[in-house]
mmCIF file of C-alpha atoms in Angstrom:
data_model
loop_
_atom_site.group_PDB
_atom_site.id
_atom_site.type_symbol
_atom_site.label_atom_id
_atom_site.label_comp_id
_atom_site.label_asym_id
_atom_site.label_seq_id
_atom_site.Cartn_x
_atom_site.Cartn_y
_atom_site.Cartn_z
ATOM 1 C CA UNK A 86 23.731 -13.107 -1.793
ATOM 2 C CA UNK A 87 21.195 -10.477 -0.864
ATOM 3 C CA UNK A 88 20.285 -8.076 -3.693
ATOM 4 C CA UNK A 89 19.722 -4.370 -3.244
ATOM 5 C CA UNK A 90 17.547 -2.350 -5.561
ATOM 6 C CA UNK A 91 18.575 1.079 -6.778
ATOM 7 C CA UNK A 92 15.887 2.624 -4.606
ATOM 8 C CA UNK A 93 17.140 0.773 -1.538
ATOM 9 C CA UNK A 94 20.673 2.020 -2.078
ATOM 10 C CA UNK A 95 19.670 5.621 -2.720
ATOM 11 C CA UNK A 96 20.088 7.323 0.625
ATOM 12 C CA UNK A 97 18.150 10.547 0.919
ATOM 13 C CA UNK A 98 18.728 13.120 3.633
ATOM 14 C CA UNK A 99 15.778 15.444 4.155
ATOM 15 C CA UNK A 100 12.486 15.974 5.846
ATOM 16 C CA UNK A 101 10.552 12.882 4.756
ATOM 17 C CA UNK A 102 8.814 12.222 8.013
ATOM 18 C CA UNK A 103 5.033 11.853 7.978
ATOM 19 C CA UNK A 104 4.566 13.028 11.545
ATOM 20 C CA UNK A 105 2.705 16.037 12.843
ATOM 21 C CA UNK A 106 3.814 19.560 12.004
ATOM 22 C CA UNK A 107 5.310 20.083 15.459
ATOM 23 C CA UNK A 108 7.309 16.845 15.262
ATOM 24 C CA UNK A 109 8.519 17.792 11.785
ATOM 25 C CA UNK A 110 9.601 21.227 13.011
ATOM 26 C CA UNK A 111 11.464 19.640 15.931
ATOM 27 C CA UNK A 112 13.278 17.220 13.634
ATOM 28 C CA UNK A 113 14.127 19.996 11.163
ATOM 29 C CA UNK A 114 15.636 22.136 13.924
ATOM 30 C CA UNK A 115 17.451 19.264 15.589
ATOM 31 C CA UNK A 116 18.744 17.846 12.304
ATOM 32 C CA UNK A 117 19.672 21.071 10.529
ATOM 33 C CA UNK A 118 22.461 21.207 7.965
ATOM 34 C CA UNK A 119 25.651 23.136 8.642
ATOM 35 C CA UNK A 120 25.844 26.504 6.942
ATOM 36 C CA UNK A 121 29.317 25.659 5.650
ATOM 37 C CA UNK A 122 28.468 22.092 4.590
ATOM 38 C CA UNK A 123 30.479 20.965 1.537
ATOM 39 C CA UNK A 124 28.904 20.218 -1.847
ATOM 40 C CA UNK A 125 30.078 16.610 -1.730
ATOM 41 C CA UNK A 126 32.223 14.103 0.122
ATOM 42 C CA UNK A 127 33.896 11.042 -1.339
ATOM 43 C CA UNK A 128 33.792 8.087 1.019
ATOM 44 C CA UNK A 129 37.232 6.736 1.934
ATOM 45 C CA UNK A 130 38.432 3.776 3.946
ATOM 46 C CA UNK A 131 38.207 4.571 7.655
ATOM 47 C CA UNK A 132 35.140 6.815 7.308
ATOM 48 C CA UNK A 133 32.170 6.236 9.622
ATOM 49 C CA UNK A 134 28.561 7.242 9.073
ATOM 50 C CA UNK A 135 28.851 9.428 12.177
ATOM 51 C CA UNK A 136 31.881 11.207 10.722
ATOM 52 C CA UNK A 137 30.368 11.613 7.246
ATOM 53 C CA UNK A 138 27.155 12.999 8.696
ATOM 54 C CA UNK A 139 29.146 15.417 10.846
ATOM 55 C CA UNK A 140 30.418 17.065 7.669
ATOM 56 C CA UNK A 141 26.877 18.032 6.703
ATOM 57 C CA UNK A 142 24.691 18.039 9.842
ATOM 58 C CA UNK A 143 24.858 20.017 13.059
ATOM 59 C CA UNK A 144 24.149 16.795 14.974
ATOM 60 C CA UNK A 145 25.875 13.783 13.341
ATOM 61 C CA UNK A 146 23.607 11.267 15.096
ATOM 62 C CA UNK A 147 20.635 12.706 13.183
ATOM 63 C CA UNK A 148 21.275 10.845 9.964
ATOM 64 C CA UNK A 149 18.715 8.033 10.468
ATOM 65 C CA UNK A 150 15.976 10.597 11.142
ATOM 66 C CA UNK A 151 16.710 12.762 8.136
ATOM 67 C CA UNK A 152 16.922 9.688 5.944
ATOM 68 C CA UNK A 153 13.465 8.741 7.207
ATOM 69 C CA UNK A 154 14.522 5.207 8.131
ATOM 70 C CA UNK A 155 11.990 3.008 9.925
ATOM 71 C CA UNK A 156 12.824 0.573 12.727
ATOM 72 C CA UNK A 157 13.291 -2.397 10.413
ATOM 73 C CA UNK A 158 15.749 -0.425 8.293
ATOM 74 C CA UNK A 159 17.532 0.762 11.425
ATOM 75 C CA UNK A 160 18.083 -2.860 12.460
ATOM 76 C CA UNK A 161 19.555 -3.581 9.021
ATOM 77 C CA UNK A 162 21.076 -0.286 7.817
ATOM 78 C CA UNK A 163 22.135 0.426 4.254
ATOM 79 C CA UNK A 164 25.758 -0.180 3.419
ATOM 80 C CA UNK A 165 28.007 2.603 2.141
ATOM 81 C CA UNK A 166 31.329 1.742 0.516
ATOM 82 C CA UNK A 167 34.629 3.594 -0.076
ATOM 83 C CA UNK A 168 34.652 5.236 -3.491
ATOM 84 C CA UNK A 169 31.041 6.379 -3.382
ATOM 85 C CA UNK A 170 30.205 10.081 -3.182
ATOM 86 C CA UNK A 171 27.677 11.848 -0.962
ATOM 87 C CA UNK A 172 26.219 14.861 -2.835
ATOM 88 C CA UNK A 173 24.536 17.801 -1.102
ATOM 89 C CA UNK A 174 21.521 18.999 -3.103
ATOM 90 C CA UNK A 175 21.095 22.475 -1.635
ATOM 91 C CA UNK A 176 17.931 23.160 -3.674
ATOM 92 C CA UNK A 177 16.078 20.137 -2.297
ATOM 93 C CA UNK A 178 17.830 20.265 1.076
ATOM 94 C CA UNK A 179 18.916 16.644 0.976
ATOM 95 C CA UNK A 180 21.877 14.395 0.253
ATOM 96 C CA UNK A 181 22.210 11.657 -2.311
ATOM 97 C CA UNK A 182 24.588 8.733 -2.519
ATOM 98 C CA UNK A 183 26.178 7.701 -5.799
ATOM 99 C CA UNK A 184 29.356 6.683 -7.582
ATOM 100 C CA UNK A 185 32.160 9.067 -8.515
ATOM 101 C CA UNK A 186 31.317 11.598 -11.249
ATOM 102 C CA UNK A 187 33.661 12.023 -14.227
ATOM 103 C CA UNK A 188 35.080 15.447 -14.942
ATOM 104 C CA UNK A 189 33.208 15.401 -18.235
ATOM 105 C CA UNK A 190 29.966 15.976 -16.390
ATOM 106 C CA UNK A 191 28.488 12.779 -15.092
ATOM 107 C CA UNK A 192 28.842 9.123 -14.249
ATOM 108 C CA UNK A 193 27.605 6.308 -16.368
ATOM 109 C CA UNK A 194 23.840 6.009 -16.091
ATOM 110 C CA UNK A 195 23.464 9.337 -14.292
ATOM 111 C CA UNK A 196 21.214 12.339 -14.763
ATOM 112 C CA UNK A 197 21.188 15.801 -13.290
ATOM 113 C CA UNK A 198 18.431 17.231 -11.103
ATOM 114 C CA UNK A 199 18.822 20.581 -9.402
ATOM 115 C CA UNK A 200 22.497 20.724 -10.324
ATOM 116 C CA UNK A 201 23.285 17.484 -8.451
ATOM 117 C CA UNK A 202 23.781 14.177 -10.273
ATOM 118 C CA UNK A 203 21.339 11.394 -9.405
ATOM 119 C CA UNK A 204 23.459 8.312 -10.014
ATOM 120 C CA UNK A 205 22.062 4.979 -11.115
ATOM 121 C CA UNK A 206 24.059 2.475 -9.104
ATOM 122 C CA UNK A 207 25.549 -0.290 -11.199
ATOM 123 C CA UNK A 208 25.597 -4.025 -10.571
ATOM 124 C CA UNK A 209 29.266 -3.678 -9.622
ATOM 125 C CA UNK A 210 28.232 -2.056 -6.351
ATOM 126 C CA UNK A 211 25.727 -4.798 -5.535
ATOM 127 C CA UNK A 212 28.240 -7.556 -6.212
ATOM 128 C CA UNK A 213 30.793 -6.314 -3.712
ATOM 129 C CA UNK A 214 31.374 -8.476 -0.646
ATOM 130 C CA UNK A 215 28.652 -7.213 1.668
ATOM 131 C CA UNK A 216 30.043 -6.024 4.958
ATOM 132 C CA UNK A 217 33.710 -6.529 4.146
ATOM 133 C CA UNK A 218 34.445 -2.981 3.028
ATOM 134 C CA UNK A 219 31.287 -1.269 4.234
ATOM 135 C CA UNK A 220 31.481 1.923 6.260
ATOM 136 C CA UNK A 221 30.349 1.372 9.857
ATOM 137 C CA UNK A 222 28.207 3.680 11.967
ATOM 138 C CA UNK A 223 30.894 4.411 14.564
ATOM 139 C CA UNK A 224 34.566 3.427 15.074
ATOM 140 C CA UNK A 225 33.815 -0.272 15.550
ATOM 141 C CA UNK A 226 37.362 -1.233 16.472
ATOM 142 C CA UNK A 227 37.043 0.708 19.716
ATOM 143 C CA UNK A 228 34.032 -1.239 21.007
ATOM 144 C CA UNK A 229 34.696 -4.707 19.564
ATOM 145 C CA UNK A 230 36.516 -5.948 22.686
ATOM 146 C CA UNK A 231 33.453 -5.013 24.773
ATOM 147 C CA UNK A 232 30.849 -6.703 22.566
ATOM 148 C CA UNK A 233 31.718 -10.320 23.302
ATOM 149 C CA UNK A 234 32.567 -9.844 26.970
ATOM 150 C CA UNK A 235 29.821 -9.527 29.588
ATOM 151 C CA UNK A 236 30.631 -6.393 31.525
ATOM 152 C CA UNK A 237 27.774 -6.564 34.015
ATOM 153 C CA UNK A 238 26.997 -9.906 35.634
ATOM 154 C CA UNK A 239 24.208 -10.238 38.165
ATOM 155 C CA UNK A 240 25.319 -11.596 41.514
ATOM 156 C CA UNK A 241 23.254 -14.783 41.125
ATOM 157 C CA UNK A 242 24.542 -15.464 37.588
ATOM 158 C CA UNK A 243 28.015 -16.421 38.828
ATOM 159 C CA UNK A 244 26.847 -18.315 41.893
ATOM 160 C CA UNK A 245 25.963 -21.496 39.988
ATOM 161 C CA UNK A 246 28.454 -21.027 37.121
ATOM 162 C CA UNK A 247 31.222 -23.608 36.531
ATOM 163 C CA UNK A 248 34.318 -22.720 38.542
ATOM 164 C CA UNK A 249 38.036 -23.441 38.566
ATOM 165 C CA UNK A 250 38.786 -25.730 41.536
ATOM 166 C CA UNK A 251 42.440 -26.634 40.886
ATOM 167 C CA UNK A 252 45.384 -25.959 38.610
ATOM 168 C CA UNK A 253 48.132 -28.173 37.221
ATOM 169 C CA UNK A 254 51.001 -28.717 39.652
ATOM 170 C CA UNK A 255 49.165 -26.679 42.271
ATOM 171 C CA UNK A 256 50.011 -23.310 40.725
ATOM 172 C CA UNK A 257 48.422 -20.212 42.231
ATOM 173 C CA UNK A 258 47.650 -18.719 38.800
ATOM 174 C CA UNK A 259 47.504 -20.176 35.299
ATOM 175 C CA UNK A 260 48.735 -18.719 32.022
ATOM 176 C CA UNK A 261 48.357 -19.419 28.323
ATOM 177 C CA UNK A 262 48.382 -23.159 27.449
ATOM 178 C CA UNK A 263 48.253 -24.145 31.150
ATOM 179 C CA UNK A 264 45.723 -26.662 32.448
ATOM 180 C CA UNK A 265 42.853 -25.735 34.770
ATOM 181 C CA UNK A 266 40.405 -28.119 36.401
ATOM 182 C CA UNK A 267 36.769 -27.094 36.471
ATOM 183 C CA UNK A 268 33.714 -28.335 38.322
ATOM 184 C CA UNK A 269 30.115 -27.553 37.385
ATOM 185 C CA UNK A 270 27.498 -28.032 34.685
ATOM 186 C CA UNK A 271 28.985 -27.055 31.327
ATOM 187 C CA UNK A 272 25.609 -27.436 29.568
ATOM 188 C CA UNK A 273 27.338 -28.932 26.515
ATOM 189 C CA UNK A 274 29.606 -25.894 26.167
ATOM 190 C CA UNK A 275 33.242 -26.209 25.145
ATOM 191 C CA UNK A 276 34.493 -22.598 24.999
ATOM 192 C CA UNK A 277 34.193 -20.269 27.977
ATOM 193 C CA UNK A 278 35.206 -16.847 29.186
ATOM 194 C CA UNK A 279 36.613 -16.594 32.698
ATOM 195 C CA UNK A 280 35.410 -13.894 35.098
ATOM 196 C CA UNK A 281 35.938 -12.753 38.645
ATOM 197 C CA UNK A 282 33.207 -10.796 40.453
ATOM 198 C CA UNK A 283 34.229 -7.161 40.492
ATOM 199 C CA UNK A 284 33.378 -4.103 42.502
ATOM 200 C CA UNK A 285 29.722 -3.070 42.784
ATOM 201 C CA UNK A 286 28.458 -0.166 40.686
ATOM 202 C CA UNK A 287 26.408 2.343 42.672
ATOM 203 C CA UNK A 288 23.776 4.659 41.275
ATOM 204 C CA UNK A 289 25.023 8.247 41.844
ATOM 205 C CA UNK A 290 21.424 9.360 42.456
ATOM 206 C CA UNK A 291 20.356 6.724 45.011
ATOM 207 C CA UNK A 292 23.687 5.231 46.137
ATOM 208 C CA UNK A 293 22.141 1.772 45.639
ATOM 209 C CA UNK A 294 24.064 -1.083 44.002
ATOM 210 C CA UNK A 295 22.714 -1.554 40.451
ATOM 211 C CA UNK A 296 25.160 -4.171 39.188
ATOM 212 C CA UNK A 297 28.553 -5.762 39.483
ATOM 213 C CA UNK A 298 31.198 -5.067 36.857
ATOM 214 C CA UNK A 299 32.888 -8.435 36.431
ATOM 215 C CA UNK A 300 36.622 -8.580 35.719
ATOM 216 C CA UNK A 301 37.289 -10.386 32.426
ATOM 217 C CA UNK A 302 40.301 -12.695 32.805
ATOM 218 C CA UNK A 303 40.529 -14.579 29.503
ATOM 219 C CA UNK A 304 39.229 -17.658 27.678
ATOM 220 C CA UNK A 305 39.592 -21.411 28.133
ATOM 221 C CA UNK A 306 38.518 -24.442 26.096
ATOM 222 C CA UNK A 307 37.455 -27.939 27.135
ATOM 223 C CA UNK A 308 40.032 -30.697 26.680
ATOM 224 C CA UNK A 309 38.415 -33.561 28.521
ATOM 225 C CA UNK A 310 34.920 -33.657 29.994
ATOM 226 C CA UNK A 311 34.314 -35.350 33.346
ATOM 227 C CA UNK A 312 32.923 -38.869 33.159
ATOM 228 C CA UNK A 313 31.282 -38.820 36.599
ATOM 229 C CA UNK A 314 29.842 -36.302 39.052
ATOM 230 C CA UNK A 315 32.863 -36.548 41.346
ATOM 231 C CA UNK A 316 35.385 -35.868 38.570
ATOM 232 C CA UNK A 317 36.638 -32.489 37.289
ATOM 233 C CA UNK A 318 36.670 -31.255 33.690
ATOM 234 C CA UNK A 319 40.097 -30.528 32.200
ATOM 235 C CA UNK A 320 40.513 -27.196 30.380
ATOM 236 C CA UNK A 321 43.337 -25.461 28.531
ATOM 237 C CA UNK A 322 43.864 -21.706 28.865
ATOM 238 C CA UNK A 323 43.601 -20.076 25.421
ATOM 239 C CA UNK A 324 43.997 -16.373 26.137
ATOM 240 C CA UNK A 325 44.883 -14.419 29.265
ATOM 241 C CA UNK A 326 44.045 -10.789 29.964
ATOM 242 C CA UNK A 327 44.494 -11.033 33.734
ATOM 243 C CA UNK A 328 45.748 -13.852 35.926
ATOM 244 C CA UNK A 329 43.129 -16.526 36.615
ATOM 245 C CA UNK A 330 43.050 -19.115 39.343
ATOM 246 C CA UNK A 331 40.996 -21.176 41.776
ATOM 247 C CA UNK A 332 37.541 -19.758 42.410
ATOM 248 C CA UNK A 333 37.185 -17.876 39.129
ATOM 249 C CA UNK A 334 33.959 -18.532 37.206
ATOM 250 C CA UNK A 335 33.155 -19.612 33.641
ATOM 251 C CA UNK A 336 30.605 -18.039 31.278
ATOM 252 C CA UNK A 337 29.901 -19.458 27.769
ATOM 253 C CA UNK A 338 31.445 -17.491 24.897
ATOM 254 C CA UNK A 339 28.566 -15.573 23.210
ATOM 255 C CA UNK A 340 28.069 -15.481 19.419
ATOM 256 C CA UNK A 341 29.805 -12.730 17.471
ATOM 257 C CA UNK A 342 27.462 -9.709 17.425
ATOM 258 C CA UNK A 343 26.612 -7.371 14.531
ATOM 259 C CA UNK A 344 28.346 -4.061 15.145
ATOM 260 C CA UNK A 345 26.932 -1.692 12.508
ATOM 261 C CA UNK A 346 24.517 0.123 14.802
ATOM 262 C CA UNK A 347 22.377 3.090 13.817
ATOM 263 C CA UNK A 348 22.212 6.054 16.229
ATOM 264 C CA UNK A 349 18.809 7.305 17.393
ATOM 265 C CA UNK A 350 17.373 9.242 20.329
ATOM 266 C CA UNK A 351 15.481 7.230 22.977
ATOM 267 C CA UNK A 352 11.725 6.887 22.488
ATOM 268 C CA UNK A 353 11.081 8.167 26.011
ATOM 269 C CA UNK A 354 12.783 10.863 28.049
ATOM 270 C CA UNK A 355 15.988 9.585 29.653
ATOM 271 C CA UNK A 356 17.837 11.308 32.489
ATOM 272 C CA UNK A 357 20.876 9.238 33.403
ATOM 273 C CA UNK A 358 24.128 9.700 35.301
ATOM 274 C CA UNK A 359 27.636 8.466 34.556
ATOM 275 C CA UNK A 360 28.320 5.556 36.946
ATOM 276 C CA UNK A 361 31.890 4.678 36.033
ATOM 277 C CA UNK A 362 34.646 5.066 33.467
ATOM 278 C CA UNK A 363 35.842 1.696 32.206
ATOM 279 C CA UNK A 364 39.322 0.856 33.391
ATOM 280 C CA UNK A 365 38.942 2.197 36.919
ATOM 281 C CA UNK A 366 39.842 5.814 36.140
ATOM 282 C CA UNK A 367 37.754 8.846 37.078
ATOM 283 C CA UNK A 368 37.681 10.714 33.748
ATOM 284 C CA UNK A 369 37.140 9.800 30.095
ATOM 285 C CA UNK A 370 37.790 11.437 26.752
ATOM 286 C CA UNK A 371 36.685 10.803 23.179
ATOM 287 C CA UNK A 372 36.438 7.133 22.126
ATOM 288 C CA UNK A 373 36.529 5.888 25.724
ATOM 289 C CA UNK A 374 33.898 3.707 27.407
ATOM 290 C CA UNK A 375 31.626 4.793 30.266
ATOM 291 C CA UNK A 376 28.680 3.223 32.098
ATOM 292 C CA UNK A 377 25.374 4.941 32.893
ATOM 293 C CA UNK A 378 22.711 4.095 35.485
ATOM 294 C CA UNK A 379 19.985 3.301 32.951
ATOM 295 C CA UNK A 380 19.327 0.139 30.929
ATOM 296 C CA UNK A 381 16.628 -2.039 29.367
ATOM 297 C CA UNK A 382 14.191 -1.292 32.159
ATOM 298 C CA UNK A 383 14.418 2.418 31.349
ATOM 299 C CA UNK A 384 13.849 2.235 27.581
ATOM 300 C CA UNK A 385 17.519 2.213 26.548
ATOM 301 C CA UNK A 386 18.372 0.094 23.504
ATOM 302 C CA UNK A 387 21.429 -0.429 21.323
ATOM 303 C CA UNK A 388 22.214 2.710 19.314
ATOM 304 C CA UNK A 389 20.610 5.138 21.768
ATOM 305 C CA UNK A 390 22.294 8.554 21.669
ATOM 306 C CA UNK A 391 22.386 10.753 24.765
ATOM 307 C CA UNK A 392 23.799 14.222 25.276
ATOM 308 C CA UNK A 393 26.436 14.734 27.976
ATOM 309 C CA UNK A 394 26.146 17.559 30.506
ATOM 310 C CA UNK A 395 28.162 18.792 33.472
ATOM 311 C CA UNK A 396 25.774 19.487 36.331
ATOM 312 C CA UNK A 397 25.330 23.198 36.999
ATOM 313 C CA UNK A 398 25.988 24.110 40.597
ATOM 314 C CA UNK A 399 24.041 26.399 42.905
ATOM 315 C CA UNK A 400 25.278 29.878 43.796
ATOM 316 C CA UNK A 401 24.100 32.593 46.118
ATOM 317 C CA UNK A 402 22.798 35.708 44.370
ATOM 318 C CA UNK A 403 25.106 38.224 46.019
ATOM 319 C CA UNK A 404 23.677 41.035 43.913
ATOM 320 C CA UNK A 405 20.324 40.721 45.654
ATOM 321 C CA UNK A 406 19.624 43.305 48.337
ATOM 322 C CA UNK A 407 18.671 42.040 51.747
ATOM 323 C CA UNK A 408 15.333 43.209 53.063
ATOM 324 C CA UNK A 409 13.685 43.477 56.406
ATOM 325 C CA UNK A 410 11.753 40.334 55.563
ATOM 326 C CA UNK A 411 14.755 38.214 54.731
ATOM 327 C CA UNK A 412 18.341 38.467 55.910
ATOM 328 C CA UNK A 413 19.523 35.802 53.440
ATOM 329 C CA UNK A 414 20.013 35.963 49.713
ATOM 330 C CA UNK A 415 18.362 33.529 47.287
ATOM 331 C CA UNK A 416 20.205 30.557 45.858
ATOM 332 C CA UNK A 417 20.160 30.165 42.069
ATOM 333 C CA UNK A 418 20.997 27.030 40.054
ATOM 334 C CA UNK A 419 23.363 27.523 37.130
ATOM 335 C CA UNK A 420 22.489 25.881 33.785
ATOM 336 C CA UNK A 421 23.850 22.417 33.066
ATOM 337 C CA UNK A 422 26.745 22.630 30.593
ATOM 338 C CA UNK A 423 26.367 20.511 27.440
ATOM 339 C CA UNK A 424 29.742 19.256 26.221
ATOM 340 C CA UNK A 425 29.344 16.101 24.114
ATOM 341 C CA UNK A 426 27.464 12.972 23.024
ATOM 342 C CA UNK A 427 27.313 9.342 24.137
ATOM 343 C CA UNK A 428 26.558 6.380 21.846
ATOM 344 C CA UNK A 429 25.132 3.363 23.730
ATOM 345 C CA UNK A 430 26.315 0.000 22.359
ATOM 346 C CA UNK A 431 25.816 -2.474 25.216
ATOM 347 C CA UNK A 432 22.798 -2.705 27.527
ATOM 348 C CA UNK A 433 21.887 -4.609 30.672
ATOM 349 C CA UNK A 434 18.859 -4.369 32.962
ATOM 350 C CA UNK A 435 19.964 -1.323 34.967
ATOM 351 C CA UNK A 436 23.304 -0.390 33.397
ATOM 352 C CA UNK A 437 24.397 0.510 29.862
ATOM 353 C CA UNK A 438 27.800 1.109 28.282
ATOM 354 C CA UNK A 439 28.423 3.868 25.771
ATOM 355 C CA UNK A 440 31.183 5.214 23.566
ATOM 356 C CA UNK A 441 32.084 8.849 24.198
ATOM 357 C CA UNK A 442 31.791 10.719 20.898
ATOM 358 C CA UNK A 443 32.646 14.374 20.230
ATOM 359 C CA UNK A 444 33.383 16.096 23.539
ATOM 360 C CA UNK A 445 34.632 19.534 24.532
ATOM 361 C CA UNK A 446 35.467 18.471 28.072
ATOM 362 C CA UNK A 447 36.366 15.338 30.019
ATOM 363 C CA UNK A 448 33.580 12.992 31.107
ATOM 364 C CA UNK A 449 33.403 12.546 34.877
ATOM 365 C CA UNK A 450 31.554 10.140 37.155
ATOM 366 C CA UNK A 451 28.270 11.782 38.158
ATOM 367 C CA UNK A 452 27.852 13.776 34.924
ATOM 368 C CA UNK A 453 24.434 13.831 33.260
ATOM 369 C CA UNK A 454 23.421 11.877 30.131
ATOM 370 C CA UNK A 455 20.072 13.038 28.723
ATOM 371 C CA UNK A 456 17.803 12.656 25.749
ATOM 372 C CA UNK A 457 18.750 15.130 22.973
ATOM 373 C CA UNK A 458 16.748 18.336 23.159
#
C-alpha cells in the first residue's frame, strides 16, 4: 500500500506559484476567494473537489492552481475523504485539510496558527482503502459510461474491424445471450464492444467532417474461435444497449480508466465550438455531455476546463446619424455572453467530449468554448 506523508496530505490553497509577477497577479485574480466563503467545510459522502472548491473560490476549477500542484501531482491527485475538514485561514489566505476538531479546542496532534488548527494527520487516515471512499474531482458517475466506450471512431478504424456476418436461426437482430457469428482478426481478444458507424460530426466553423460518432450497441464475448480462415467465430451477446445485427463491427474492450481528473486551463489559447449534444438533442444542461471541435491536435488534454459563451450577434447602430458621406449606419458586434464551464474528460484527434458544469443557460450547438480569461 502506498504511504502518504503528512506534508503530502496537507493541501494548501494560496498563492504558492513561483512564476513572474504578472502571472501571479493573473492567478490571484482568476482564483480569488469568495467574499462570503465559510470558515470551514466538513467533507461528506457525495462531495466533489469541484463542489468543495466552489464553496470557497470564485472559480471552482482553480483549485489545482491555488494548491500549487505540478503536472506529476495533477496526474496523481491527493485523496480527500469524508469526515475531513477544510479550514479557511483568512489571515494567510489559504485553506488547510485536517480531521474534525473537538469542541474542546483541537484535534489530537493539532496546533493552532492564525486561529486555524493545523492538524497532524494520523495513521488512521493513511490506512484507509485508497480510492474506495475518496472524493472525486467531478461527479464521476455521470461520465463513467462514456469512459470505456469509444465515442469517435475514425472511418478507417472500422473498415478492417471484425464484423458480425450471421446470427443464430437467421434472426435480423440479436439480444442478450443470443449467438452471433463473427469474421475477422480478433488479435487474441475475447471481449468486444459492438459499434455501428454513426452520423458525421461537422465543424461549425468550416463545415468539414471532423469525425464520426459511432453508435454503441453493446458487448459480446468469444465462445468458440474459428479453426480455419473460412470458418466464423462464435460469440455470445453479453449486454445490449441498442439492437445489433449483421454488418456491425467489433472493437476490443479497453481497460478501465482512472476517473479522478484534476481540472486545469489549457496551456495554449483554445477557441472551440460546440459540435453536438450527446443523445441527438440540440440543447444541454448541467451534467450533460457535449462534443467540441478541438482535440489532441489543438492542445486539449484530459481535465481541460473551458468557459462557455453564447456568441454575441451583430446589430445596426440605429442611434448613429447618417451623413452625406454615408447613407448606412455602422454594424456593431455585441459581446459574447459567458454562461458556464465545460470539463473535458475524453479526447480524440479533432474532437473532445466534456461535462457541462455550472451553467446559467442551456448549451447549444455552435456555442463557444474558450480558455478561461
